[in-house]
Amino acid sequence: MGACFSVRLNTENSHPDSELIVTSVPPSEAEILQAENLKSFRFNVLQEATEKFHPNNELGEGRFSTVYKGWIDEQSRVATKPGVGTAVAVKRFNKHYPSQSDQDWLADMDYFGQLNHENLVKYIGYCLEGGHRLLVYEFMPRGSLANHLFISERFSLSISFLEASDKSCSWCCKGLAYLHSTQPKMINVYFKSSNILIDSDYNAKLSDFGFDKKKKIDPEFVGAANAYEAHDYLRTGRGG
Ligand SMILES: Nc1ncnc2c1ncn2[C@@H]1O[C@H](COP(=O)(O)OP(=O)(O)OP(=O)(O)O)[C@@H](O)[C@H]1O
């Protein structure tokens, strides 16, 4: 069990103030994980699911990770062939991800795994094994809003997308409002078009709402990075 404790020695020869510090034991994965639906995956399963992280399966790349499309069976947690089982996005964090202990990283994944809202991308599981850190989440077939706005060869800015964009704005607002209503409240300071993902029906969902660094301007809040920060939050350090 994860604990840090000390024991006072009361032997004849020992100084009355002697203390034996017993080394702290970091909490185990089972102790950290509270999110009921967050599943643990083996690295070799995610490797197989993405065909060894094949470039053809690459969905995009950010500063701290590359995201691949993969196929899994959610129940048995095994890789499946393309087109069989559930399509997922597998985010593989790279060495530029800000340094964080395994326990802190897992606690973050667990926190995000507990968030549940129709306008947030759903987190399915993670892999923490042999120095590898990966995250498995809902695959969003129409990619990011940024893809539609800036990479027109692959994702054309279609009429249906434009028709849906009004709806998308209000969905994003609902996702943000939900984050602001959680305990501890979460300020999404990483709100940008590459983190707004679109599903097959042109529904918009927020992604990546905390995988950079936590901001601790106000201990009540958990936040992310610096793409967009609400001016009132920056000025006062308080939100909500
Ligand atoms: N669930 C998903 N379904 C489909 N495509 C996705 C999914 N998640 C991410 N992507 C694609 O992968 C790209 C890279 O995502 P990632 O989160 O690694 O970086 P980013 O948010 O674009 O950049 P950065 O992290 O540097 O700010 C996204 O822009 C998007 O195009």
Coordinates of N, CA, C and O in Angstrom, one line a residue, residues 66-197:
T66 N 2.3 11.5 -30.7 CA 1.8 11.2 -32.1 C 0.5 10.4 -31.8 O 0.5 9.5 -30.9
V67 N -0.5 10.6 -32.7 CA -1.8 9.9 -32.5 C -2.0 9.0 -33.7 O -1.8 9.4 -34.8
Y68 N -2.3 7.7 -33.4 CA -2.5 6.7 -34.4 C -3.9 6.1 -34.3 O -4.5 6.0 -33.2
K69 N -4.4 5.7 -35.5 CA -5.7 4.9 -35.4 C -5.4 3.5 -35.2 O -4.4 2.9 -35.7
G70 N -6.2 2.8 -34.4 CA -6.0 1.4 -34.1 C -7.4 0.7 -33.9 O -8.4 1.4 -33.9
W71 N -7.3 -0.6 -33.8 CA -8.6 -1.4 -33.6 C -8.4 -2.3 -32.5 O -7.4 -3.1 -32.4
I72 N -9.4 -2.3 -31.6 CA -9.3 -3.2 -30.4 C -10.6 -3.8 -30.1 O -11.7 -3.4 -30.5
D73 N -10.6 -4.9 -29.3 CA -11.8 -5.4 -28.7 C -11.8 -4.9 -27.3 O -10.9 -5.2 -26.5
E74 N -12.8 -4.0 -27.0 CA -12.8 -3.3 -25.7 C -12.9 -4.3 -24.5 O -12.3 -4.0 -23.4
Q75 N -13.7 -5.3 -24.7 CA -13.9 -6.2 -23.5 C -12.7 -7.0 -23.2 O -12.2 -7.1 -22.1
S76 N -12.1 -7.7 -24.2 CA -11.0 -8.6 -24.0 C -9.7 -7.9 -24.0 O -8.6 -8.5 -23.7
R77 N -9.7 -6.6 -24.4 CA -8.5 -5.8 -24.4 C -7.4 -6.4 -25.3 O -6.2 -6.3 -25.0
V78 N -7.8 -6.9 -26.4 CA -6.9 -7.4 -27.4 C -7.0 -6.6 -28.7 O -8.0 -6.0 -28.9
A79 N -5.9 -6.7 -29.5 CA -6.0 -6.0 -30.8 C -6.8 -6.8 -31.8 O -6.9 -8.0 -31.7
T80 N -7.5 -6.1 -32.7 CA -8.3 -6.8 -33.7 C -7.8 -6.3 -35.1 O -7.0 -5.3 -35.2
K81 N -8.3 -6.9 -36.1 CA -7.9 -6.5 -37.5 C -8.7 -5.2 -37.8 O -9.8 -5.0 -37.3
P82 N -8.1 -4.4 -38.7 CA -8.8 -3.2 -39.1 C -10.2 -3.5 -39.6 O -10.5 -4.4 -40.3
G83 N -11.2 -2.8 -39.1 CA -12.6 -3.0 -39.4 C -13.3 -3.9 -38.5 O -14.6 -4.0 -38.6
V84 N -12.6 -4.5 -37.6 CA -13.2 -5.4 -36.6 C -13.1 -4.8 -35.2 O -12.1 -4.3 -34.9
G85 N -14.2 -4.9 -34.4 CA -14.1 -4.4 -33.0 C -14.3 -2.8 -33.0 O -15.1 -2.3 -33.8
T86 N -13.6 -2.1 -32.1 CA -13.8 -0.7 -32.0 C -12.6 0.1 -32.5 O -11.4 -0.3 -32.2
A87 N -12.9 1.1 -33.3 CA -11.8 1.9 -33.8 C -11.4 2.9 -32.6 O -12.3 3.5 -32.0
V88 N -10.1 3.0 -32.4 CA -9.7 3.9 -31.3 C -8.6 4.8 -31.8 O -7.9 4.6 -32.8
A89 N -8.3 5.9 -31.0 CA -7.2 6.8 -31.3 C -6.2 6.4 -30.2 O -6.5 6.3 -29.0
V90 N -4.9 6.1 -30.6 CA -3.9 5.8 -29.6 C -2.9 6.9 -29.6 O -2.2 7.1 -30.6
K91 N -2.8 7.6 -28.4 CA -1.9 8.7 -28.3 C -0.6 8.2 -27.7 O -0.6 7.7 -26.5
R92 N 0.5 8.3 -28.4 CA 1.8 7.9 -27.8 C 2.6 9.1 -27.4 O 3.0 9.8 -28.3
F93 N 2.8 9.3 -26.1 CA 3.5 10.4 -25.6 C 5.0 10.3 -25.9 O 5.6 9.2 -25.9
N94 N 5.7 11.4 -26.3 CA 7.1 11.3 -26.6 C 8.0 11.9 -25.5 O 7.4 12.3 -24.4
K95 N 9.3 11.9 -25.7 CA 10.2 12.3 -24.6 C 10.1 13.8 -24.3 O 10.6 14.3 -23.3
H96 N 9.4 14.6 -25.1 CA 9.2 16.0 -24.8 C 8.1 16.3 -23.8 O 7.9 17.4 -23.4
Y97 N 7.3 15.3 -23.5 CA 6.2 15.5 -22.5 C 6.9 15.9 -21.2 O 7.8 15.3 -20.8
P98 N 6.3 16.9 -20.6 CA 6.9 17.4 -19.3 C 7.1 16.3 -18.3 O 6.2 15.5 -18.1
S99 N 8.3 16.3 -17.7 CA 8.6 15.3 -16.8 C 7.6 15.2 -15.6 O 7.2 16.2 -15.0
Q100 N 7.2 13.9 -15.3 CA 6.2 13.7 -14.3 C 6.4 12.3 -13.9 O 6.7 11.4 -14.7
S101 N 6.2 12.0 -12.6 CA 6.3 10.6 -12.1 C 5.2 9.8 -12.7 O 4.1 10.3 -13.1
D102 N 5.4 8.4 -12.7 CA 4.4 7.5 -13.2 C 3.1 7.7 -12.4 O 2.0 7.7 -13.0
Q103 N 3.2 7.9 -11.1 CA 2.1 8.0 -10.2 C 1.3 9.3 -10.6 O 0.0 9.3 -10.7
D104 N 2.0 10.4 -10.8 CA 1.3 11.7 -11.1 C 0.6 11.6 -12.5 O -0.5 12.0 -12.7
W105 N 1.3 10.9 -13.4 CA 0.8 10.8 -14.8 C -0.5 9.9 -14.7 O -1.6 10.3 -15.3
L106 N -0.4 8.8 -14.0 CA -1.6 8.0 -13.9 C -2.8 8.7 -13.1 O -3.9 8.5 -13.5
A107 N -2.4 9.5 -12.1 CA -3.5 10.2 -11.4 C -4.2 11.2 -12.4 O -5.4 11.4 -12.3
D108 N -3.4 11.8 -13.3 CA -4.0 12.7 -14.3 C -4.9 11.9 -15.2 O -6.0 12.3 -15.5
M109 N -4.4 10.8 -15.7 CA -5.2 10.0 -16.6 C -6.5 9.6 -15.9 O -7.6 9.6 -16.5
D110 N -6.4 9.2 -14.6 CA -7.6 8.8 -13.9 C -8.6 9.9 -13.7 O -9.8 9.7 -13.9
Y111 N -8.0 11.1 -13.5 CA -8.9 12.3 -13.3 C -9.7 12.5 -14.6 O -10.9 12.7 -14.6
F112 N -9.0 12.5 -15.7 CA -9.6 12.8 -17.0 C -10.6 11.7 -17.4 O -11.6 11.9 -18.0
G113 N -10.2 10.4 -17.0 CA -11.0 9.3 -17.3 C -12.4 9.3 -16.6 O -13.3 8.7 -17.0
Q114 N -12.4 10.1 -15.5 CA -13.7 10.2 -14.7 C -14.7 11.2 -15.3 O -15.8 11.2 -15.0
L115 N -14.1 12.1 -16.2 CA -15.0 13.1 -16.8 C -15.9 12.4 -17.8 O -15.4 11.6 -18.6
N116 N -17.1 12.8 -17.8 CA -18.1 12.1 -18.7 C -19.1 13.1 -19.2 O -19.9 13.6 -18.5
H117 N -19.0 13.4 -20.5 CA -19.9 14.4 -21.1 C -20.0 14.2 -22.6 O -18.9 13.8 -23.2
E118 N -21.1 14.3 -23.2 CA -21.3 14.1 -24.6 C -20.4 14.9 -25.5 O -20.2 14.6 -26.7
N119 N -20.0 16.1 -25.0 CA -19.1 17.0 -25.8 C -17.6 16.9 -25.4 O -16.9 17.8 -25.7
L120 N -17.3 15.9 -24.7 CA -15.9 15.6 -24.4 C -15.5 14.3 -25.1 O -16.3 13.3 -25.0
V121 N -14.3 14.2 -25.7 CA -13.9 12.9 -26.2 C -13.7 11.9 -25.1 O -13.2 12.2 -24.0
K122 N -14.2 10.7 -25.3 CA -14.2 9.7 -24.2 C -12.9 9.0 -24.1 O -12.3 8.5 -25.1
Y123 N -12.3 8.9 -22.9 CA -11.1 8.2 -22.6 C -11.4 6.7 -22.3 O -12.2 6.4 -21.5
I124 N -10.7 5.8 -23.0 CA -11.0 4.4 -22.9 C -10.0 3.7 -22.0 O -10.4 2.8 -21.2
G125 N -8.8 4.1 -22.1 CA -7.8 3.4 -21.3 C -6.4 4.0 -21.5 O -6.2 5.0 -22.1
Y126 N -5.4 3.3 -20.9 CA -4.0 3.8 -20.9 C -3.1 2.6 -20.9 O -3.5 1.5 -20.7
C127 N -1.8 2.9 -21.2 CA -0.7 1.9 -21.1 C 0.4 2.6 -20.4 O 0.9 3.7 -20.8
L128 N 0.9 2.0 -19.3 CA 2.0 2.5 -18.5 C 2.9 1.3 -18.3 O 2.7 0.5 -17.4
E129 N 3.9 1.2 -19.2 CA 4.7 -0.1 -19.2 C 6.1 0.2 -19.7 O 6.2 0.7 -20.8
G130 N 7.1 -0.2 -19.0 CA 8.5 -0.2 -19.5 C 8.9 1.2 -20.0 O 9.5 1.3 -21.1
G131 N 8.4 2.3 -19.4 CA 8.8 3.6 -19.9 C 7.9 4.1 -21.0 O 8.0 5.3 -21.4
H132 N 6.9 3.3 -21.4 CA 6.0 3.8 -22.4 C 4.7 4.4 -21.7 O 4.3 3.8 -20.8
R133 N 4.3 5.5 -22.3 CA 3.0 6.1 -21.8 C 2.1 6.3 -23.0 O 2.5 7.1 -23.9
L134 N 1.0 5.7 -23.0 CA 0.0 5.8 -24.1 C -1.4 6.0 -23.6 O -1.7 5.5 -22.4
L135 N -2.2 6.6 -24.4 CA -3.6 6.8 -24.0 C -4.5 6.3 -25.1 O -4.2 6.5 -26.3
V136 N -5.6 5.7 -24.7 CA -6.5 5.1 -25.8 C -7.8 5.9 -25.6 O -8.4 5.9 -24.5
Y137 N -8.2 6.5 -26.7 CA -9.5 7.2 -26.6 C -10.3 7.1 -27.9 O -9.9 6.5 -28.9
E138 N -11.5 7.6 -27.7 CA -12.5 7.5 -28.8 C -11.9 8.1 -30.1 O -11.4 9.1 -30.2
F139 N -12.1 7.3 -31.2 CA -11.7 7.7 -32.5 C -12.7 8.7 -33.1 O -13.9 8.4 -33.1
M140 N -12.3 9.8 -33.6 CA -13.2 10.8 -34.2 C -12.9 10.9 -35.7 O -11.9 11.4 -36.1
P141 N -13.8 10.2 -36.4 CA -13.6 10.0 -37.9 C -13.3 11.2 -38.7 O -12.6 11.2 -39.7
R142 N -13.8 12.4 -38.3 CA -13.6 13.6 -39.2 C -12.5 14.5 -38.7 O -12.4 15.6 -39.1
G143 N -11.7 13.9 -37.8 CA -10.5 14.6 -37.4 C -10.8 15.9 -36.6 O -11.8 16.0 -36.0
S144 N -9.8 16.8 -36.7 CA -10.0 18.0 -35.9 C -10.5 19.2 -36.7 O -10.5 19.2 -37.9
L145 N -11.1 20.2 -36.0 CA -11.5 21.4 -36.7 C -10.4 22.0 -37.5 O -10.6 22.5 -38.6
A146 N -9.2 21.9 -36.9 CA -8.0 22.5 -37.6 C -7.8 21.8 -38.9 O -7.5 22.5 -39.9
N147 N -8.0 20.5 -39.0 CA -7.8 19.8 -40.3 C -8.8 20.4 -41.3 O -8.4 20.5 -42.5
H148 N -10.0 20.6 -40.9 CA -11.0 21.1 -41.9 C -10.7 22.6 -42.3 O -10.9 23.0 -43.4
L149 N -10.1 23.3 -41.3 CA -9.9 24.7 -41.7 C -8.6 24.9 -42.5 O -8.5 25.8 -43.3
F150 N -7.6 24.1 -42.2 CA -6.2 24.4 -42.7 C -5.7 23.4 -43.7 O -4.7 23.6 -44.4
I151 N -6.2 22.1 -43.6 CA -5.6 21.1 -44.5 C -6.6 20.6 -45.4 O -7.2 19.5 -45.3
S152 N -7.0 21.4 -46.4 CA -8.1 21.1 -47.2 C -8.0 19.9 -48.1 O -9.0 19.3 -48.5
E153 N -6.8 19.5 -48.5 CA -6.7 18.3 -49.4 C -7.3 17.1 -48.7 O -8.0 16.3 -49.4
R154 N -7.0 16.9 -47.4 CA -7.4 15.6 -46.8 C -8.8 15.7 -46.2 O -9.6 14.8 -46.3
F155 N -9.2 16.9 -45.7 CA -10.5 17.1 -45.1 C -11.1 18.3 -45.7 O -10.8 19.4 -45.3
S156 N -11.9 18.1 -46.7 CA -12.4 19.3 -47.4 C -13.4 20.0 -46.5 O -14.1 19.4 -45.7
L157 N -13.4 21.3 -46.6 CA -14.3 22.1 -45.8 C -15.7 22.0 -46.4 O -16.1 22.9 -47.3
S158 N -16.4 21.0 -46.1 CA -17.6 20.6 -46.8 C -18.8 21.5 -46.4 O -18.8 22.1 -45.3
I159 N -19.9 21.5 -47.3 CA -21.1 22.3 -46.9 C -21.7 21.7 -45.6 O -22.0 22.5 -44.7
S160 N -21.7 20.4 -45.5 CA -22.3 19.8 -44.3 C -21.5 20.3 -43.1 O -22.1 20.5 -42.0
F161 N -20.2 20.4 -43.2 CA -19.4 20.9 -42.1 C -19.8 22.3 -41.7 O -19.9 22.7 -40.6
L162 N -19.9 23.2 -42.8 CA -20.2 24.6 -42.5 C -21.6 24.7 -41.9 O -21.8 25.5 -41.0
E163 N -22.5 23.8 -42.4 CA -23.9 23.8 -41.8 C -23.8 23.4 -40.3 O -24.6 23.9 -39.5
A164 N -22.9 22.6 -40.0 CA -22.8 22.0 -38.6 C -22.0 22.9 -37.7 O -22.0 22.7 -36.5
S165 N -21.3 23.9 -38.3 CA -20.3 24.7 -37.5 C -21.0 25.5 -36.4 O -20.4 25.6 -35.3
D166 N -22.2 26.0 -36.6 CA -22.9 26.7 -35.6 C -23.2 25.8 -34.4 O -22.9 26.1 -33.2
K167 N -23.7 24.6 -34.7 CA -23.9 23.6 -33.7 C -22.6 23.3 -32.9 O -22.6 23.2 -31.7
S168 N -21.5 23.2 -33.7 CA -20.2 22.8 -33.1 C -19.9 23.8 -32.0 O -19.4 23.4 -30.9
C169 N -20.1 25.1 -32.3 CA -19.8 26.1 -31.3 C -20.5 25.9 -30.0 O -19.9 25.9 -28.9
S170 N -21.8 25.6 -30.1 CA -22.6 25.5 -28.9 C -22.2 24.2 -28.2 O -22.1 24.2 -27.0
W171 N -21.8 23.1 -29.0 CA -21.3 21.9 -28.3 C -20.1 22.1 -27.5 O -19.9 21.6 -26.4
C172 N -19.1 22.9 -28.1 CA -17.9 23.2 -27.4 C -18.1 24.0 -26.2 O -17.5 23.7 -25.1
C173 N -19.1 24.9 -26.2 CA -19.4 25.7 -25.0 C -20.0 24.8 -23.9 O -19.6 24.9 -22.8
K174 N -20.8 23.8 -24.4 CA -21.3 22.9 -23.4 C -20.2 22.0 -22.7 O -20.2 21.8 -21.5
G175 N -19.3 21.6 -23.6 CA -18.1 20.8 -23.1 C -17.3 21.7 -22.1 O -17.0 21.2 -21.0
L176 N -17.1 22.9 -22.4 CA -16.3 23.8 -21.5 C -17.1 24.1 -20.2 O -16.5 24.0 -19.1
A177 N -18.4 24.3 -20.4 CA -19.2 24.6 -19.2 C -19.2 23.4 -18.2 O -19.1 23.5 -17.0
Y178 N -19.2 22.1 -18.8 CA -19.1 20.9 -18.0 C -17.7 20.9 -17.2 O -17.7 20.7 -16.0
L179 N -16.6 21.2 -18.0 CA -15.3 21.2 -17.3 C -15.3 22.2 -16.1 O -14.7 21.9 -15.1
H180 N -15.9 23.3 -16.4 CA -15.9 24.4 -15.3 C -16.8 24.0 -14.1 O -16.7 24.6 -13.1
S181 N -17.7 23.0 -14.3 CA -18.6 22.6 -13.2 C -18.0 21.4 -12.4 O -18.6 21.0 -11.5
T182 N -16.9 20.8 -12.9 CA -16.4 19.7 -12.1 C -15.7 20.1 -10.8 O -15.4 21.3 -10.6
Q183 N -15.5 19.2 -10.0 CA -14.7 19.4 -8.7 C -13.5 18.6 -8.7 O -13.6 17.3 -8.7
P184 N -12.2 19.0 -8.6 CA -12.0 20.5 -8.7 C -12.3 21.0 -10.0 O -12.2 20.3 -11.0
K185 N -12.7 22.3 -10.1 CA -13.1 22.9 -11.4 C -11.9 22.9 -12.3 O -10.7 23.0 -11.8
M186 N -12.1 22.7 -13.6 CA -11.0 22.6 -14.5 C -11.1 23.8 -15.5 O -12.1 24.0 -16.1
I187 N -10.0 24.5 -15.6 CA -10.0 25.6 -16.6 C -9.3 25.0 -17.8 O -8.1 24.6 -17.7
N188 N -10.0 25.0 -18.9 CA -9.3 24.5 -20.1 C -8.6 25.7 -20.8 O -9.2 26.5 -21.4
V189 N -7.3 25.8 -20.5 CA -6.5 26.9 -21.1 C -5.8 26.4 -22.3 O -4.7 26.9 -22.7
Y190 N -6.3 25.4 -23.0 CA -5.7 24.8 -24.1 C -6.7 24.6 -25.2 O -6.7 23.6 -25.9
F191 N -7.6 25.6 -25.3 CA -8.7 25.5 -26.2 C -8.3 26.0 -27.6 O -8.0 27.2 -27.8
K192 N -8.2 25.1 -28.6 CA -7.8 25.5 -29.9 C -8.3 24.6 -30.9 O -8.8 23.5 -30.5
S193 N -8.3 24.9 -32.2 CA -9.0 24.2 -33.2 C -8.5 22.7 -33.4 O -9.3 21.8 -33.7
S194 N -7.2 22.5 -33.1 CA -6.7 21.1 -33.2 C -7.2 20.2 -32.0 O -7.1 19.0 -32.1
N195 N -7.8 20.8 -31.0 CA -8.3 20.1 -29.9 C -9.9 20.0 -29.9 O -10.5 19.6 -29.0
I196 N -10.4 20.4 -31.1 CA -11.9 20.3 -31.2 C -12.0 19.2 -32.3 O -11.6 19.4 -33.5
L197 N -12.5 18.0 -31.9 CA -12.6 16.9 -32.8 C -14.0 16.6 -33.3 O -15.0 16.9 -32.6

